[in-house]
mmCIF file of C-alpha atoms and ligand atoms in Angstrom:
data_model
loop_
_atom_site.group_PDB
_atom_site.id
_atom_site.type_symbol
_atom_site.label_atom_id
_atom_site.label_comp_id
_atom_site.label_asym_id
_atom_site.label_seq_id
_atom_site.Cartn_x
_atom_site.Cartn_y
_atom_site.Cartn_z
ATOM 1 C CA UNK A 207 -40.325 -52.416 -36.918
ATOM 2 C CA UNK A 208 -38.383 -55.099 -38.691
ATOM 3 C CA UNK A 209 -36.223 -55.985 -35.752
ATOM 4 C CA UNK A 210 -38.955 -55.944 -33.157
ATOM 5 C CA UNK A 211 -38.542 -59.669 -32.876
ATOM 6 C CA UNK A 212 -34.950 -59.278 -31.847
ATOM 7 C CA UNK A 213 -35.973 -56.550 -29.432
ATOM 8 C CA UNK A 214 -38.574 -58.825 -27.953
ATOM 9 C CA UNK A 215 -35.912 -61.414 -27.435
ATOM 10 C CA UNK A 216 -34.075 -58.881 -25.253
ATOM 11 C CA UNK A 217 -36.917 -58.743 -22.777
ATOM 12 C CA UNK A 218 -40.439 -57.393 -22.300
ATOM 13 C CA UNK A 219 -39.259 -53.942 -21.198
ATOM 14 C CA UNK A 220 -37.295 -53.483 -24.368
ATOM 15 C CA UNK A 221 -40.319 -54.445 -26.396
ATOM 16 C CA UNK A 222 -42.481 -51.939 -24.549
ATOM 17 C CA UNK A 223 -39.952 -49.271 -25.169
ATOM 18 C CA UNK A 224 -39.631 -50.244 -28.799
ATOM 19 C CA UNK A 225 -43.387 -50.194 -29.278
ATOM 20 C CA UNK A 226 -43.801 -46.766 -27.780
ATOM 21 C CA UNK A 227 -40.803 -45.340 -29.542
ATOM 22 C CA UNK A 228 -40.576 -43.493 -32.750
ATOM 23 C CA UNK A 229 -38.064 -44.671 -35.275
ATOM 24 C CA UNK A 230 -35.874 -42.102 -36.891
ATOM 25 C CA UNK A 231 -33.171 -42.219 -39.498
ATOM 26 C CA UNK A 232 -29.846 -42.386 -37.734
ATOM 27 C CA UNK A 233 -28.759 -39.149 -36.203
ATOM 28 C CA UNK A 234 -32.074 -37.338 -36.434
ATOM 29 C CA UNK A 235 -34.748 -36.905 -33.782
ATOM 30 C CA UNK A 236 -38.089 -38.497 -34.650
ATOM 31 C CA UNK A 237 -40.125 -36.677 -32.060
ATOM 32 C CA UNK A 238 -39.742 -33.421 -30.197
ATOM 33 C CA UNK A 239 -39.425 -35.379 -26.971
ATOM 34 C CA UNK A 240 -35.882 -36.731 -26.927
ATOM 35 C CA UNK A 241 -36.788 -39.228 -24.229
ATOM 36 C CA UNK A 242 -38.955 -41.075 -26.748
ATOM 37 C CA UNK A 243 -36.482 -41.146 -29.577
ATOM 38 C CA UNK A 244 -34.724 -44.304 -30.531
ATOM 39 C CA UNK A 245 -31.587 -44.499 -32.519
ATOM 40 C CA UNK A 246 -31.566 -47.707 -34.414
ATOM 41 C CA UNK A 247 -28.387 -48.936 -35.872
ATOM 42 C CA UNK A 248 -27.468 -52.164 -37.433
ATOM 43 C CA UNK A 249 -23.863 -52.783 -36.712
ATOM 44 C CA UNK A 250 -21.757 -54.770 -39.129
ATOM 45 C CA UNK A 251 -21.922 -57.769 -36.844
ATOM 46 C CA UNK A 252 -25.691 -57.694 -37.100
ATOM 47 C CA UNK A 253 -26.376 -56.540 -33.531
ATOM 48 C CA UNK A 254 -29.408 -54.366 -33.217
ATOM 49 C CA UNK A 255 -28.825 -51.501 -30.846
ATOM 50 C CA UNK A 256 -31.830 -49.868 -29.234
ATOM 51 C CA UNK A 257 -30.933 -46.699 -27.464
ATOM 52 C CA UNK A 258 -33.494 -45.333 -25.096
ATOM 53 C CA UNK A 259 -32.628 -41.797 -24.344
ATOM 54 C CA UNK A 260 -33.124 -40.939 -20.736
ATOM 55 C CA UNK A 261 -31.437 -37.586 -21.288
ATOM 56 C CA UNK A 262 -27.809 -36.552 -21.624
ATOM 57 C CA UNK A 263 -25.755 -38.531 -24.088
ATOM 58 C CA UNK A 264 -28.554 -40.305 -25.853
ATOM 59 C CA UNK A 265 -30.311 -37.013 -26.515
ATOM 60 C CA UNK A 266 -27.019 -35.760 -27.808
ATOM 61 C CA UNK A 267 -26.746 -38.859 -29.962
ATOM 62 C CA UNK A 268 -30.004 -37.935 -31.635
ATOM 63 C CA UNK A 269 -28.783 -34.438 -32.434
ATOM 64 C CA UNK A 270 -25.891 -34.107 -34.831
ATOM 65 C CA UNK A 271 -25.296 -30.526 -33.728
ATOM 66 C CA UNK A 272 -24.883 -31.588 -30.146
ATOM 67 C CA UNK A 273 -22.533 -34.356 -31.230
ATOM 68 C CA UNK A 274 -20.511 -31.871 -33.220
ATOM 69 C CA UNK A 275 -20.017 -29.976 -30.010
ATOM 70 C CA UNK A 276 -18.350 -33.036 -28.518
ATOM 71 C CA UNK A 277 -16.028 -33.406 -31.459
ATOM 72 C CA UNK A 278 -16.132 -32.883 -35.205
ATOM 73 C CA UNK A 279 -17.467 -35.994 -36.882
ATOM 74 C CA UNK A 280 -18.429 -37.601 -33.567
ATOM 75 C CA UNK A 281 -21.086 -40.273 -33.915
ATOM 76 C CA UNK A 282 -22.946 -42.688 -31.721
ATOM 77 C CA UNK A 283 -22.154 -46.377 -31.773
ATOM 78 C CA UNK A 284 -23.503 -49.279 -29.779
ATOM 79 C CA UNK A 285 -20.809 -51.586 -28.497
ATOM 80 C CA UNK A 286 -20.893 -54.808 -26.537
ATOM 81 C CA UNK A 287 -20.369 -53.857 -22.879
ATOM 82 C CA UNK A 288 -16.825 -54.426 -21.703
ATOM 83 C CA UNK A 289 -15.447 -55.268 -25.144
ATOM 84 C CA UNK A 290 -12.537 -53.286 -26.539
ATOM 85 C CA UNK A 291 -13.590 -50.741 -29.188
ATOM 86 C CA UNK A 292 -13.354 -51.955 -32.751
ATOM 87 C CA UNK A 293 -10.305 -50.963 -34.716
ATOM 88 C CA UNK A 294 -10.529 -47.667 -36.531
ATOM 89 C CA UNK A 295 -12.617 -45.801 -33.954
ATOM 90 C CA UNK A 296 -11.724 -43.674 -30.985
ATOM 91 C CA UNK A 297 -14.184 -43.936 -28.094
ATOM 92 C CA UNK A 298 -14.843 -40.494 -26.689
ATOM 93 C CA UNK A 299 -17.540 -41.350 -24.152
ATOM 94 C CA UNK A 300 -19.664 -44.276 -23.102
ATOM 95 C CA UNK A 301 -22.904 -44.660 -21.245
ATOM 96 C CA UNK A 302 -24.436 -47.958 -20.114
ATOM 97 C CA UNK A 303 -27.827 -48.645 -21.527
ATOM 98 C CA UNK A 304 -29.049 -49.807 -18.155
ATOM 99 C CA UNK A 305 -31.003 -52.786 -16.929
ATOM 100 C CA UNK A 306 -32.885 -53.281 -20.211
ATOM 101 C CA UNK A 307 -29.784 -53.848 -22.323
ATOM 102 C CA UNK A 308 -26.971 -54.549 -19.859
ATOM 103 C CA UNK A 309 -24.769 -56.178 -22.456
ATOM 104 C CA UNK A 310 -24.769 -53.085 -24.654
ATOM 105 C CA UNK A 311 -23.144 -49.721 -24.150
ATOM 106 C CA UNK A 312 -23.727 -46.547 -26.070
ATOM 107 C CA UNK A 313 -20.475 -45.012 -27.159
ATOM 108 C CA UNK A 314 -19.739 -41.712 -28.833
ATOM 109 C CA UNK A 315 -16.844 -42.247 -31.174
ATOM 110 C CA UNK A 316 -14.835 -40.531 -33.859
ATOM 111 C CA UNK A 317 -11.947 -41.533 -36.062
ATOM 112 C CA UNK A 318 -8.487 -41.754 -34.529
ATOM 113 C CA UNK A 319 -7.249 -39.455 -37.281
ATOM 114 C CA UNK A 320 -9.700 -36.746 -36.167
ATOM 115 C CA UNK A 321 -8.651 -34.297 -33.476
ATOM 116 C CA UNK A 322 -9.043 -35.739 -29.990
ATOM 117 C CA UNK A 323 -11.236 -33.370 -27.931
ATOM 118 C CA UNK A 324 -9.423 -34.677 -24.865
ATOM 119 C CA UNK A 325 -6.339 -32.876 -26.143
ATOM 120 C CA UNK A 326 -8.218 -29.594 -25.816
ATOM 121 C CA UNK A 327 -9.322 -30.497 -22.312
ATOM 122 C CA UNK A 328 -5.798 -31.516 -21.363
ATOM 123 C CA UNK A 329 -4.369 -28.413 -22.989
ATOM 124 C CA UNK A 330 -6.815 -26.128 -21.210
ATOM 125 C CA UNK A 331 -6.231 -27.948 -17.901
ATOM 126 C CA UNK A 332 -2.498 -27.753 -18.333
ATOM 127 C CA UNK A 333 -2.838 -24.064 -19.210
ATOM 128 C CA UNK A 334 -4.790 -23.660 -15.989
ATOM 129 C CA UNK A 335 -2.118 -25.620 -14.141
ATOM 130 C CA UNK A 336 0.621 -23.518 -15.640
ATOM 131 C CA UNK A 337 -1.316 -20.378 -14.634
ATOM 132 C CA UNK A 338 -1.768 -21.730 -11.135
ATOM 133 C CA UNK A 339 1.860 -22.754 -10.836
ATOM 134 C CA UNK A 340 3.054 -19.381 -12.092
ATOM 135 C CA UNK A 341 0.640 -17.670 -9.659
ATOM 136 C CA UNK A 342 1.879 -19.755 -6.739
ATOM 137 C CA UNK A 343 5.489 -19.167 -7.696
ATOM 138 C CA UNK A 344 4.787 -15.411 -7.812
ATOM 139 C CA UNK A 345 3.170 -15.504 -4.356
ATOM 140 C CA UNK A 346 6.124 -17.488 -3.000
ATOM 141 C CA UNK A 347 8.586 -15.078 -4.586
ATOM 142 C CA UNK A 348 6.745 -12.102 -3.097
ATOM 143 C CA UNK A 349 6.708 -13.767 0.308
ATOM 144 C CA UNK A 350 10.408 -14.468 0.041
ATOM 145 C CA UNK A 351 11.070 -10.873 -0.997
ATOM 146 C CA UNK A 352 9.019 -9.584 1.940
ATOM 147 C CA UNK A 353 10.981 -11.843 4.296
ATOM 148 C CA UNK A 354 14.307 -10.715 2.870
ATOM 149 C CA UNK A 355 13.191 -7.086 3.082
ATOM 150 C CA UNK A 356 11.914 -7.626 6.622
ATOM 151 C CA UNK A 357 15.246 -9.163 7.585
ATOM 152 C CA UNK A 358 17.133 -6.295 5.942
ATOM 153 C CA UNK A 359 14.912 -3.795 7.779
ATOM 154 C CA UNK A 360 15.564 -5.650 11.070
ATOM 155 C CA UNK A 361 19.307 -5.561 10.435
ATOM 156 C CA UNK A 362 19.109 -1.863 9.568
ATOM 157 C CA UNK A 363 17.094 -1.204 12.754
ATOM 158 C CA UNK A 364 19.606 -3.154 14.842
ATOM 159 C CA UNK A 365 22.440 -1.114 13.336
ATOM 160 C CA UNK A 366 20.555 2.157 13.889
ATOM 161 C CA UNK A 367 19.815 1.137 17.484
ATOM 162 C CA UNK A 368 23.456 0.400 18.209
ATOM 163 C CA UNK A 369 24.489 3.726 16.604
ATOM 164 C CA UNK A 370 21.785 5.294 18.729
ATOM 165 C CA UNK A 371 23.210 3.959 21.979
ATOM 166 C CA UNK A 372 26.609 5.498 21.277
ATOM 167 C CA UNK A 373 25.009 8.758 20.070
ATOM 168 C CA UNK A 374 22.829 8.997 23.157
ATOM 169 C CA UNK A 375 25.761 8.371 25.465
ATOM 170 C CA UNK A 376 27.610 11.137 23.669
ATOM 171 C CA UNK A 377 24.565 13.451 23.687
ATOM 172 C CA UNK A 378 24.176 12.947 27.426
ATOM 173 C CA UNK A 379 27.859 13.428 28.127
ATOM 174 C CA UNK A 380 28.279 16.702 26.198
ATOM 175 C CA UNK A 381 25.812 18.871 28.163
ATOM 176 C CA UNK A 382 26.799 17.176 31.413
ATOM 177 C CA UNK A 383 30.454 17.993 30.759
ATOM 178 C CA UNK A 384 29.700 21.658 30.090
ATOM 179 C CA UNK A 385 27.419 21.875 33.118
ATOM 180 C CA UNK A 386 30.122 20.434 35.333
ATOM 181 C CA UNK A 387 32.849 22.571 33.787
ATOM 182 C CA UNK A 388 30.989 25.886 34.136
ATOM 183 C CA UNK A 389 29.670 25.004 37.586
ATOM 184 C CA UNK A 390 33.241 24.221 38.709
ATOM 185 C CA UNK A 391 34.510 27.475 37.231
ATOM 186 C CA UNK A 392 31.847 29.371 39.153
ATOM 187 C CA UNK A 393 32.743 27.414 42.286
ATOM 188 C CA UNK A 394 36.429 28.204 41.910
ATOM 189 C CA UNK A 395 35.557 31.864 41.502
ATOM 190 C CA UNK A 396 36.967 32.131 37.969
ATOM 191 C CA UNK A 397 34.336 34.717 37.116
ATOM 192 C CA UNK A 398 34.325 36.420 40.451
ATOM 193 C CA UNK A 399 33.660 40.142 40.197
ATOM 194 C CA UNK A 400 32.696 39.828 36.538
ATOM 195 C CA UNK A 401 28.899 40.022 36.511
ATOM 196 C CA UNK A 402 28.648 39.502 32.736
ATOM 197 C CA UNK A 403 30.802 36.402 32.782
ATOM 198 C CA UNK A 404 28.992 34.998 35.794
ATOM 199 C CA UNK A 405 25.649 35.538 34.059
ATOM 200 C CA UNK A 406 26.965 33.917 30.887
ATOM 201 C CA UNK A 407 28.179 30.842 32.797
ATOM 202 C CA UNK A 408 24.867 30.559 34.585
ATOM 203 C CA UNK A 409 23.105 30.910 31.237
ATOM 204 C CA UNK A 410 25.155 28.073 29.735
ATOM 205 C CA UNK A 411 24.371 25.840 32.710
ATOM 206 C CA UNK A 412 20.632 26.578 32.383
ATOM 207 C CA UNK A 413 20.655 26.061 28.619
ATOM 208 C CA UNK A 414 22.612 22.823 28.789
ATOM 209 C CA UNK A 415 20.340 21.432 31.506
ATOM 210 C CA UNK A 416 17.329 22.293 29.362
ATOM 211 C CA UNK A 417 18.940 20.584 26.388
ATOM 212 C CA UNK A 418 19.502 17.586 28.601
ATOM 213 C CA UNK A 419 15.858 17.841 29.697
ATOM 214 C CA UNK A 420 14.559 17.716 26.088
ATOM 215 C CA UNK A 421 16.802 14.759 25.315
ATOM 216 C CA UNK A 422 15.638 12.852 28.378
ATOM 217 C CA UNK A 423 11.991 13.756 27.665
ATOM 218 C CA UNK A 424 12.434 12.360 24.128
ATOM 219 C CA UNK A 425 14.009 9.163 25.432
ATOM 220 C CA UNK A 426 11.273 8.635 28.018
ATOM 221 C CA UNK A 427 8.627 9.318 25.381
ATOM 222 C CA UNK A 428 10.222 6.849 23.043
ATOM 223 C CA UNK A 429 10.330 4.196 25.756
ATOM 224 C CA UNK A 430 6.643 4.799 26.574
ATOM 225 C CA UNK A 431 5.611 4.661 22.922
ATOM 226 C CA UNK A 432 7.595 1.437 22.444
ATOM 227 C CA UNK A 433 5.823 -0.108 25.440
ATOM 228 C CA UNK A 434 2.476 1.249 24.253
ATOM 229 C CA UNK A 435 1.922 3.000 27.575
ATOM 230 C CA UNK A 436 1.959 6.596 26.308
ATOM 231 C CA UNK A 437 -1.192 8.411 27.464
ATOM 232 C CA UNK A 438 -2.330 11.846 26.359
ATOM 233 C CA UNK A 439 -4.215 14.384 28.451
ATOM 234 C CA UNK A 440 -6.301 16.091 25.811
ATOM 235 C CA UNK A 441 -7.903 19.483 26.372
ATOM 236 C CA UNK A 442 -9.156 22.237 24.092
ATOM 237 C CA UNK A 443 -6.398 24.803 23.571
ATOM 238 C CA UNK A 444 -5.555 27.747 21.337
ATOM 239 C CA UNK A 445 -3.120 26.583 18.688
ATOM 240 C CA UNK A 446 -1.592 30.064 18.313
ATOM 241 C CA UNK A 447 -1.002 30.275 22.092
ATOM 242 C CA UNK A 448 0.761 26.903 22.062
ATOM 243 C CA UNK A 449 2.992 28.013 19.187
ATOM 244 C CA UNK A 450 3.858 31.221 21.127
ATOM 245 C CA UNK A 451 4.612 29.226 24.291
ATOM 246 C CA UNK A 452 6.837 26.800 22.396
ATOM 247 C CA UNK A 453 8.780 29.689 20.862
ATOM 248 C CA UNK A 454 9.125 31.394 24.259
ATOM 249 C CA UNK A 455 10.515 28.171 25.765
ATOM 250 C CA UNK A 456 12.817 27.761 22.778
ATOM 251 C CA UNK A 457 14.129 31.334 23.176
ATOM 252 C CA UNK A 458 14.804 30.502 26.825
ATOM 253 C CA UNK A 459 16.717 27.400 25.769
ATOM 254 C CA UNK A 460 18.942 29.327 23.409
ATOM 255 C CA UNK A 461 19.422 32.358 25.655
ATOM 256 C CA UNK A 462 23.182 31.902 26.012
ATOM 257 C CA UNK A 463 23.921 31.657 22.273
ATOM 258 C CA UNK A 464 23.569 34.111 19.425
ATOM 259 C CA UNK A 465 19.859 33.838 19.173
ATOM 260 C CA UNK A 466 18.052 32.724 16.072
ATOM 261 C CA UNK A 467 15.602 35.329 14.945
ATOM 262 C CA UNK A 468 12.352 33.463 15.584
ATOM 263 C CA UNK A 469 9.211 35.079 14.214
ATOM 264 C CA UNK A 470 5.702 33.827 14.944
ATOM 265 C CA UNK A 471 3.095 34.770 12.326
ATOM 266 C CA UNK A 472 -0.533 33.957 13.104
ATOM 267 C CA UNK A 473 -2.961 34.378 10.201
ATOM 268 C CA UNK A 474 -6.183 36.299 11.108
ATOM 269 C CA UNK A 475 -8.462 33.269 10.770
ATOM 270 C CA UNK A 476 -6.159 31.235 13.035
ATOM 271 C CA UNK A 477 -6.359 33.698 15.935
ATOM 272 C CA UNK A 478 -9.284 31.826 17.451
ATOM 273 C CA UNK A 479 -8.445 28.350 16.180
ATOM 274 C CA UNK A 480 -8.514 25.678 18.853
ATOM 275 C CA UNK A 481 -7.767 21.970 18.832
ATOM 276 C CA UNK A 482 -7.990 19.056 21.238
ATOM 277 C CA UNK A 483 -4.387 18.565 22.325
ATOM 278 C CA UNK A 484 -2.020 17.475 25.045
ATOM 279 C CA UNK A 485 -0.422 20.890 25.460
ATOM 280 C CA UNK A 486 2.940 19.711 26.847
ATOM 281 C CA UNK A 487 3.287 17.089 24.131
ATOM 282 C CA UNK A 488 2.540 19.553 21.339
ATOM 283 C CA UNK A 489 5.027 22.047 22.820
ATOM 284 C CA UNK A 490 7.645 19.303 22.980
ATOM 285 C CA UNK A 491 6.965 18.382 19.345
ATOM 286 C CA UNK A 492 7.363 22.033 18.312
ATOM 287 C CA UNK A 493 10.555 22.303 20.373
ATOM 288 C CA UNK A 494 11.959 19.375 18.400
ATOM 289 C CA UNK A 495 11.134 21.113 15.106
ATOM 290 C CA UNK A 496 12.567 24.423 16.357
ATOM 291 C CA UNK A 497 15.709 22.700 17.668
ATOM 292 C CA UNK A 498 16.184 21.049 14.255
ATOM 293 C CA UNK A 499 15.647 24.367 12.442
ATOM 294 C CA UNK A 500 18.373 25.925 14.605
ATOM 295 C CA UNK A 501 20.704 22.887 14.492
ATOM 296 C CA UNK A 502 20.562 22.388 10.741
ATOM 297 C CA UNK A 503 19.753 25.963 9.679
ATOM 298 C CA UNK A 504 22.594 27.460 11.688
ATOM 299 C CA UNK A 505 22.561 29.289 15.005
ATOM 300 C CA UNK A 506 21.935 32.708 13.443
ATOM 301 C CA UNK A 507 19.497 31.635 10.735
ATOM 302 C CA UNK A 508 16.011 33.136 10.962
ATOM 303 C CA UNK A 509 13.186 30.753 11.829
ATOM 304 C CA UNK A 510 9.584 31.483 11.004
ATOM 305 C CA UNK A 511 6.649 29.828 12.776
ATOM 306 C CA UNK A 512 3.362 30.179 10.904
ATOM 307 C CA UNK A 513 -0.040 29.400 12.397
ATOM 308 C CA UNK A 514 -2.965 29.024 10.004
ATOM 309 C CA UNK A 515 -6.352 27.453 9.701
ATOM 310 C CA UNK A 516 -6.986 25.771 6.356
ATOM 311 C CA UNK A 517 -10.475 24.283 6.016
ATOM 312 C CA UNK A 518 -10.878 22.195 9.186
ATOM 313 C CA UNK A 519 -7.191 21.953 9.907
ATOM 314 C CA UNK A 520 -5.073 23.932 12.341
ATOM 315 C CA UNK A 521 -1.549 24.119 10.941
ATOM 316 C CA UNK A 522 1.710 25.108 12.577
ATOM 317 C CA UNK A 523 4.685 25.371 10.232
ATOM 318 C CA UNK A 524 8.295 25.730 11.337
ATOM 319 C CA UNK A 525 10.300 27.158 8.435
ATOM 320 C CA UNK A 526 14.059 27.557 8.266
ATOM 321 C CA UNK A 527 16.497 28.742 5.610
ATOM 322 C CA UNK A 528 18.998 25.966 6.200
ATOM 323 C CA UNK A 529 20.530 23.464 3.774
ATOM 324 C CA UNK A 530 17.200 21.692 3.161
ATOM 325 C CA UNK A 531 16.527 17.980 2.696
ATOM 326 C CA UNK A 532 16.547 16.067 -0.624
ATOM 327 C CA UNK A 533 13.135 14.649 -1.636
ATOM 328 C CA UNK A 534 14.480 11.071 -1.405
ATOM 329 C CA UNK A 535 14.945 11.561 2.366
ATOM 330 C CA UNK A 536 11.521 13.077 3.102
ATOM 331 C CA UNK A 537 9.908 9.816 4.145
ATOM 332 C CA UNK A 538 12.940 8.283 5.886
ATOM 333 C CA UNK A 539 13.698 11.186 8.241
ATOM 334 C CA UNK A 540 10.519 10.372 10.174
ATOM 335 C CA UNK A 541 11.770 6.862 10.973
ATOM 336 C CA UNK A 542 13.160 6.297 14.416
ATOM 337 C CA UNK A 543 16.957 6.595 14.701
ATOM 338 C CA UNK A 544 17.264 7.707 11.081
ATOM 339 C CA UNK A 545 19.711 10.514 10.387
ATOM 340 C CA UNK A 546 20.746 11.734 6.949
ATOM 341 C CA UNK A 547 24.308 11.438 5.670
ATOM 342 C CA UNK A 548 24.334 15.261 5.432
ATOM 343 C CA UNK A 549 23.615 15.494 9.167
ATOM 344 C CA UNK A 550 26.538 13.197 9.925
ATOM 345 C CA UNK A 551 28.921 14.875 7.475
ATOM 346 C CA UNK A 552 27.986 18.344 8.797
ATOM 347 C CA UNK A 553 28.860 17.035 12.274
ATOM 348 C CA UNK A 554 25.457 18.023 13.666
ATOM 349 C CA UNK A 555 24.674 16.028 16.779
ATOM 350 C CA UNK A 556 21.405 14.213 17.219
ATOM 351 C CA UNK A 557 19.730 10.901 18.028
ATOM 352 C CA UNK A 558 17.441 10.493 15.018
ATOM 353 C CA UNK A 559 14.482 10.288 17.379
ATOM 354 C CA UNK A 560 13.075 13.834 17.220
ATOM 355 C CA UNK A 561 11.007 13.610 14.028
ATOM 356 C CA UNK A 562 9.863 10.045 14.773
ATOM 357 C CA UNK A 563 8.448 11.290 18.080
ATOM 358 C CA UNK A 564 6.861 14.349 16.450
ATOM 359 C CA UNK A 565 5.148 12.059 13.954
ATOM 360 C CA UNK A 566 4.020 9.642 16.660
ATOM 361 C CA UNK A 567 2.562 12.368 18.863
ATOM 362 C CA UNK A 568 0.854 14.218 16.036
ATOM 363 C CA UNK A 569 -0.652 11.022 14.632
ATOM 364 C CA UNK A 570 -1.950 10.148 18.112
ATOM 365 C CA UNK A 571 -3.758 13.516 18.017
ATOM 366 C CA UNK A 572 -5.476 12.546 14.755
ATOM 367 C CA UNK A 573 -3.195 14.887 12.820
ATOM 368 C CA UNK A 574 -0.299 14.586 10.387
ATOM 369 C CA UNK A 575 3.155 16.034 9.944
ATOM 370 C CA UNK A 576 4.585 16.906 6.543
ATOM 371 C CA UNK A 577 7.802 18.331 5.177
ATOM 372 C CA UNK A 578 8.416 20.626 2.246
ATOM 373 C CA UNK A 579 12.041 21.038 1.378
ATOM 374 C CA UNK A 580 14.678 20.913 -1.330
ATOM 375 C CA UNK A 581 18.477 21.167 -1.107
ATOM 376 C CA UNK A 582 19.482 24.805 -0.650
ATOM 377 C CA UNK A 583 15.860 25.886 -0.224
ATOM 378 C CA UNK A 584 15.436 25.477 3.547
ATOM 379 C CA UNK A 585 12.910 23.206 5.189
ATOM 380 C CA UNK A 586 9.305 23.668 6.323
ATOM 381 C CA UNK A 587 7.777 21.111 8.719
ATOM 382 C CA UNK A 588 4.017 21.396 9.220
ATOM 383 C CA UNK A 589 1.981 19.902 12.043
ATOM 384 C CA UNK A 590 -1.685 19.739 10.987
ATOM 385 C CA UNK A 591 -4.362 18.953 13.588
ATOM 386 C CA UNK A 592 -8.142 18.705 13.340
ATOM 387 C CA UNK A 593 -9.462 22.155 14.324
ATOM 388 C CA UNK A 594 -12.463 22.490 16.649
ATOM 389 C CA UNK A 595 -15.354 24.693 15.505
ATOM 390 C CA UNK A 596 -15.270 28.261 16.838
ATOM 391 C CA UNK A 597 -18.678 27.752 18.502
ATOM 392 C CA UNK A 598 -17.380 24.697 20.347
ATOM 393 C CA UNK A 599 -14.466 26.668 21.715
ATOM 394 C CA UNK A 600 -16.513 29.385 23.416
HETATM 395 P P1 ADP B 273 18.186 14.269 14.786
HETATM 396 O O1 ADP B 273 18.031 15.736 14.523
HETATM 397 O O2 ADP B 273 18.383 13.959 16.202
HETATM 398 O O3 ADP B 273 19.191 13.645 13.890
HETATM 399 P P2 ADP B 273 15.479 14.009 13.827
HETATM 400 O O4 ADP B 273 14.568 12.836 13.857
HETATM 401 O O5 ADP B 273 15.014 15.235 14.498
HETATM 402 O O6 ADP B 273 16.839 13.507 14.427
HETATM 403 O O7 ADP B 273 15.792 14.335 12.324
HETATM 404 C C1 ADP B 273 16.125 13.293 11.428
HETATM 405 C C2 ADP B 273 17.004 13.799 10.299
HETATM 406 O O8 ADP B 273 16.258 14.716 9.501
HETATM 407 C C3 ADP B 273 18.186 14.611 10.793
HETATM 408 O O9 ADP B 273 19.273 13.765 11.047
HETATM 409 C C4 ADP B 273 18.448 15.555 9.646
HETATM 410 O O10 ADP B 273 19.278 14.903 8.712
HETATM 411 C C5 ADP B 273 17.086 15.758 9.015
HETATM 412 N N1 ADP B 273 16.481 17.055 9.392
HETATM 413 C C6 ADP B 273 15.538 17.253 10.338
HETATM 414 N N2 ADP B 273 15.175 18.552 10.401
HETATM 415 C C7 ADP B 273 15.903 19.193 9.463
HETATM 416 C C8 ADP B 273 15.996 20.573 9.023
HETATM 417 N N3 ADP B 273 15.251 21.535 9.569
HETATM 418 N N4 ADP B 273 16.880 20.851 8.019
HETATM 419 C C9 ADP B 273 17.622 19.874 7.453
HETATM 420 N N5 ADP B 273 17.587 18.576 7.829
HETATM 421 C C10 ADP B 273 16.748 18.228 8.817
#
């Protein structure tokens, strides 16, 4: 080792290391153990660099392939610690040589004309930053959109609520006015001696009070649902019997008008179908569907109520042959206070609460309510509830 003398001058440790080390031509490992390889280089200024590889960069320095991974044409160079790099080289990385050679630093360099690997790093980081920024901007935009939508929905709800107040006042006033009018006529003896007329007036009073009753029941229900205080008294009941009861009540309600022809059809397998329900609530939900079928389908239009069991579901469908509902409205009509433009333009009175309540009640029973309808094709609303097994019901 020609320069062992110089190494010795650097200190006893360096000499020990130099003695135990293998010497290899520059850039090639001398032994399989990289920790024992030395890279010896005589710099132009005559400084002998002894690089003791303790892993990492020095091992890389001994392996041209590894260096090539850092940058094309990267090479090791020993530089005086703290000195600026010589002209004509670009320092890519440095590592101190430690206590043995504190005044020397191992540098990995390439030529300034070669590509700078830092550019790649910066480019990939900036790509990542751009990705992140775009991602954040997208999240912000979505949030903003949700807020705007939420605000629009709030405004819409406020408008619907204020429409609702005037509609409800009107809805309450109409039956009350007829009740008072016909009651006064009876009181004044307008129909005296005319049994038919008297019966008709009484019928109107009964029907209008029942209409008022359904409206008030809906309003109370809505208030309870809003407050979250609605409770259900669930009991096992025959679904077909409930449908029949609802229709009987409905016929009673419409007694004084040309009656809709209401048919109840129970499929054979649904005869014994039972479900866990709050009977009064389910009847009220069906009354809402029947009232809609009559309101929108016309007072003389036939209404069909079908009771079926499909798989584990008990289904009650109220079908009318009215004007139907466009597909675009199918989801909205179940929202509270929502009424279609057709309902307004046809002058049909209502609060927009009926279907929202039906949906709420049916969902609370673990069921679902669906609509099948197209303009001119009538409408079919189906309440589907989980059916109990026949064995359970006996
Ligand atoms: P309301 O009848 O008081 O307006 P609902 O919640 O019961 O409120 O119904 C919401 C809307 O759905 C109605 O305004 C009407 O436009 C539409 N709708 C409901 N049932 C029918 C039906 N059987 N035929 C046509 N349209 C209907």
